[in-house]
Short mmCIF file of C-alpha atoms in Angstrom, two decimals:
data_model
loop_
_atom_site.label_atom_id
_atom_site.label_comp_id
_atom_site.label_asym_id
_atom_site.label_seq_id
_atom_site.Cartn_x
_atom_site.Cartn_y
_atom_site.Cartn_z
CA UNK W 741 52.21 66.24 32.69
CA UNK W 742 54.88 63.58 32.77
CA UNK W 743 53.81 60.07 33.58
CA UNK W 744 57.30 58.80 34.24
CA UNK W 745 60.13 60.65 35.91
CA UNK W 746 63.73 59.58 35.64
CA UNK W 747 66.68 60.87 37.63
CA UNK W 748 69.44 61.88 37.11
CA UNK W 749 69.22 63.04 33.52
CA UNK W 750 72.99 63.15 33.20
CA UNK W 751 75.72 61.52 35.22
CA UNK W 752 79.44 61.34 34.79
CA UNK W 753 81.42 58.90 36.84
CA UNK W 754 84.85 57.37 37.08
CA UNK W 755 85.56 53.90 35.88
CA UNK W 756 85.00 51.34 38.63
CA UNK W 757 82.33 53.26 40.49
CA UNK W 758 78.63 52.44 40.67
CA UNK W 759 75.80 54.64 39.49
CA UNK W 760 72.14 54.46 40.44
CA UNK W 761 69.34 55.68 38.19
CA UNK W 762 65.81 56.10 39.50
CA UNK W 763 62.58 55.71 37.61
CA UNK W 764 59.28 56.81 39.10
CA UNK W 765 55.80 56.17 37.83
CA UNK W 766 53.85 59.32 38.65
CA UNK W 767 50.36 58.66 37.34
CA UNK W 768 49.65 55.05 38.15
CA UNK W 769 50.96 52.11 40.06
CA UNK W 770 53.27 49.98 38.01
CA UNK W 771 53.92 46.37 38.86
CA UNK W 772 56.18 46.27 35.85
CA UNK W 773 58.68 48.76 34.53
CA UNK W 774 61.09 48.41 31.65
CA UNK W 775 64.70 49.48 31.25
CA UNK W 776 66.02 50.24 27.79
CA UNK W 777 69.45 51.20 26.58
CA UNK W 778 70.18 53.28 23.53
CA UNK W 779 73.52 53.69 21.83
CA UNK W 780 74.13 56.72 19.61
CA UNK W 781 72.20 56.52 16.36
CA UNK W 782 70.87 53.11 17.27
CA UNK W 783 67.62 51.68 18.44
CA UNK W 784 66.35 51.18 21.94
CA UNK W 785 67.23 47.77 23.26
CA UNK W 786 65.26 46.22 26.08
CA UNK W 787 67.61 45.35 28.91
CA UNK W 788 65.29 44.05 31.57
CA UNK W 789 61.81 44.00 32.97
CA UNK W 790 61.57 45.24 36.52
CA UNK W 791 58.96 43.40 38.60
CA UNK W 792 57.62 44.86 41.81
CA UNK W 793 58.45 42.66 44.76
CA UNK W 794 60.36 40.08 42.79
CA UNK W 795 63.46 39.61 40.70
CA UNK W 796 63.90 41.43 37.46
CA UNK W 797 63.80 39.55 34.20
CA UNK W 798 66.86 40.19 32.07
CA UNK W 799 67.09 39.95 28.31
CA UNK W 800 69.61 37.66 26.73
CA UNK W 801 73.10 39.07 26.85
CA UNK W 802 72.46 41.51 29.68
CA UNK W 803 74.56 40.89 32.77
CA UNK W 804 72.33 40.89 35.81
CA UNK W 805 75.26 41.36 38.17
CA UNK W 806 76.37 44.39 36.21
CA UNK W 807 72.96 46.00 35.94
CA UNK W 808 71.18 45.62 39.27
CA UNK W 809 67.49 46.36 39.24
CA UNK W 810 65.36 46.93 42.29
CA UNK W 811 61.61 47.50 42.18
CA UNK W 812 60.76 47.98 45.82
CA UNK W 813 57.47 49.80 45.39
CA UNK W 814 54.72 50.21 42.83
CA UNK W 815 56.08 53.57 41.79
CA UNK W 816 59.85 53.22 41.92
CA UNK W 817 62.38 51.13 40.09
CA UNK W 818 66.13 51.67 40.24
CA UNK W 819 68.90 50.60 37.90
CA UNK W 820 72.40 50.44 39.35
CA UNK W 821 75.31 50.12 36.97
CA UNK W 822 77.98 48.45 39.05
CA UNK W 823 81.70 48.82 38.53
CA UNK W 824 81.05 51.00 35.54
CA UNK W 825 83.37 50.94 32.55
CA UNK W 826 83.58 53.30 29.57
CA UNK W 827 81.68 50.79 27.42
CA UNK W 828 78.72 51.21 29.78
CA UNK W 829 78.41 54.80 28.64
CA UNK W 830 75.01 55.04 27.06
CA UNK W 831 71.53 56.48 27.27
CA UNK W 832 69.33 54.56 29.68
CA UNK W 833 65.59 54.95 29.45
CA UNK W 834 62.90 53.54 31.67
CA UNK W 835 59.29 53.05 30.71
CA UNK W 836 56.00 52.07 32.20
CA UNK W 837 53.28 50.28 30.30
CA UNK W 838 49.61 51.01 30.70
CA UNK W 839 47.90 47.67 31.02
CA UNK W 840 45.60 46.46 28.26
CA UNK W 841 46.68 49.16 25.84
CA UNK W 842 50.26 48.26 25.05
CA UNK W 843 51.18 51.92 25.28
CA UNK W 844 54.51 52.73 26.87
CA UNK W 845 55.26 55.92 28.74
CA UNK W 846 58.90 56.85 28.77
CA UNK W 847 61.12 58.64 31.20
CA UNK W 848 63.28 61.45 29.91
CA UNK W 849 66.31 59.19 29.94
CA UNK W 850 69.63 59.24 31.75
CA UNK W 851 72.86 59.80 29.91
CA UNK W 852 75.71 57.97 31.60
CA UNK W 853 79.30 58.83 30.77
CA UNK W 854 81.99 56.71 32.32
CA UNK W 855 85.45 58.22 32.22
CA UNK X 1203 67.34 38.41 14.49
CA UNK X 1204 66.04 41.84 13.84
CA UNK X 1205 62.32 42.09 14.25
CA UNK X 1206 61.71 45.65 13.10
CA UNK X 1207 63.46 47.34 10.20
CA UNK X 1208 63.43 51.01 9.37
CA UNK X 1209 65.58 51.29 6.27
CA UNK X 1210 65.94 55.05 6.22
CA UNK X 1211 68.03 56.78 8.86
CA UNK X 1212 67.20 60.21 7.52
CA UNK X 1213 64.35 61.47 5.42
CA UNK X 1214 64.26 65.08 4.24
CA UNK X 1215 61.20 66.59 2.59
CA UNK X 1216 59.92 70.06 1.92
CA UNK X 1217 56.97 71.49 3.79
CA UNK X 1218 53.74 70.47 2.14
CA UNK X 1219 55.21 67.40 0.47
CA UNK X 1220 53.95 63.89 1.22
CA UNK X 1221 56.01 61.79 3.55
CA UNK X 1222 56.27 58.06 4.09
CA UNK X 1223 58.44 56.49 6.76
CA UNK X 1224 59.00 52.84 6.09
CA UNK X 1225 58.77 50.05 8.61
CA UNK X 1226 58.94 46.32 8.02
CA UNK X 1227 58.66 43.65 10.63
CA UNK X 1228 59.34 39.99 11.13
CA UNK X 1229 57.17 38.18 13.64
CA UNK X 1230 55.64 34.74 13.78
CA UNK X 1231 52.58 35.68 15.80
CA UNK X 1232 49.85 38.21 15.29
CA UNK X 1233 51.63 41.55 15.28
CA UNK X 1234 50.71 44.65 17.20
CA UNK X 1235 52.58 47.63 15.84
CA UNK X 1236 53.09 51.15 17.05
CA UNK X 1237 54.80 54.33 15.98
CA UNK X 1238 56.58 56.36 18.63
CA UNK X 1239 57.94 59.85 18.07
CA UNK X 1240 60.63 61.88 19.79
CA UNK X 1241 60.65 65.61 19.19
CA UNK X 1242 63.78 67.61 19.88
CA UNK X 1243 64.62 67.69 23.59
CA UNK X 1244 61.54 65.71 24.48
CA UNK X 1245 60.93 62.14 25.58
CA UNK X 1246 59.61 59.37 23.41
CA UNK X 1247 55.85 59.34 23.13
CA UNK X 1248 53.24 57.29 21.40
CA UNK X 1249 52.11 58.58 18.03
CA UNK X 1250 49.72 55.89 16.96
CA UNK X 1251 48.98 52.18 17.12
CA UNK X 1252 47.60 50.04 14.35
CA UNK X 1253 44.76 48.51 16.35
CA UNK X 1254 43.11 51.86 16.89
CA UNK X 1255 43.22 52.74 13.18
CA UNK X 1256 43.29 56.42 14.03
CA UNK X 1257 44.93 59.42 12.48
CA UNK X 1258 47.13 61.47 14.77
CA UNK X 1259 48.50 64.84 13.69
CA UNK X 1260 47.57 63.88 10.15
CA UNK X 1261 49.63 60.69 10.25
CA UNK X 1262 48.23 57.29 9.38
CA UNK X 1263 49.73 53.83 9.24
CA UNK X 1264 48.23 50.70 7.78
CA UNK X 1265 49.31 47.24 8.74
CA UNK X 1266 49.99 45.19 5.62
CA UNK X 1267 50.43 41.60 6.70
CA UNK X 1268 51.20 40.43 3.17
CA UNK X 1269 54.14 42.78 2.90
CA UNK X 1270 54.85 42.71 6.66
CA UNK X 1271 54.91 46.47 6.67
CA UNK X 1272 53.56 49.29 8.78
CA UNK X 1273 54.59 52.42 6.93
CA UNK X 1274 53.79 55.82 8.42
CA UNK X 1275 52.31 58.35 6.04
CA UNK X 1276 51.25 61.96 5.96
CA UNK X 1277 50.00 63.72 2.83
CA UNK X 1278 51.34 67.17 3.66
CA UNK X 1279 54.36 67.43 5.94
CA UNK X 1280 54.71 70.33 8.35
CA UNK X 1281 57.89 71.74 9.87
CA UNK X 1282 56.72 70.71 13.33
CA UNK X 1283 56.73 67.10 12.17
CA UNK X 1284 60.51 67.12 12.23
CA UNK X 1285 61.50 64.48 14.78
CA UNK X 1286 62.80 60.96 15.27
CA UNK X 1287 60.25 58.29 14.50
CA UNK X 1288 60.46 54.75 15.82
CA UNK X 1289 58.43 51.83 14.66
CA UNK X 1290 57.80 49.30 17.43
CA UNK X 1291 56.49 45.76 17.61
CA UNK X 1292 54.75 44.56 20.76
CA UNK X 1293 55.61 40.98 21.68
CA UNK X 1294 55.32 38.73 24.67
CA UNK X 1295 52.39 40.71 26.04
CA UNK X 1296 54.32 43.73 27.24
CA UNK X 1297 57.72 43.97 25.56
CA UNK X 1298 58.68 45.96 22.51
CA UNK X 1299 61.15 45.59 19.70
CA UNK X 1300 62.06 48.99 18.33
CA UNK X 1301 63.33 49.85 14.90
CA UNK X 1302 66.50 51.88 14.58
CA UNK X 1303 64.54 55.04 13.95
CA UNK X 1304 64.15 57.48 11.09
CA UNK X 1305 64.92 61.12 11.47
CA UNK X 1306 62.40 63.21 9.57
CA UNK X 1307 63.54 66.66 8.55
CA UNK X 1308 60.88 68.91 7.09
CA UNK X 1309 62.42 71.86 5.32
CA UNK X 1310 60.63 75.20 4.96
#
């Protein structure tokens, strides 16, 4: 069964609105979750590391005020795209890493379309 | 700077033919490399990692530090191998750089 569940799988919103994407770790508690972004025909780019009970760590070039991350429990991390613009349209994927193995388990991804 | 390079966006082979998906990396430390696969309409999943030196679904990959490569190979491709393949480099304990991916198309 799935280790990581992501919701919603698709969302369409108007420019200027905010969108929240949830990522749940189903099989084990995750102090750390990862948010990736994937543009069409391009690689996955790490956006940020979500840390349970503390602030997320953002990669260089990622606006933390634009992409709000909350990791309130050991099984749930949320990514909120604030004041979305068409250029934010992308495929967002969360993942959970199993400690000591380096293996990542991925959510099914969320396709955001901003009109 | 790009850390993982997959030079081929698309690779088409006939069923039963050998296949090699190329991956080169650039990393100053001791690399840990993985191959992830995404079948149609499915999520990304781990295929294999170099430290385990295992063969999964007939695929193998050898880390060549001299050539900084981690090419994925299979002697006889099957139609069900058609998928997107991503080479990934683990860095900073728990973060990954991903290559741009290679789409493998195995023709009947």
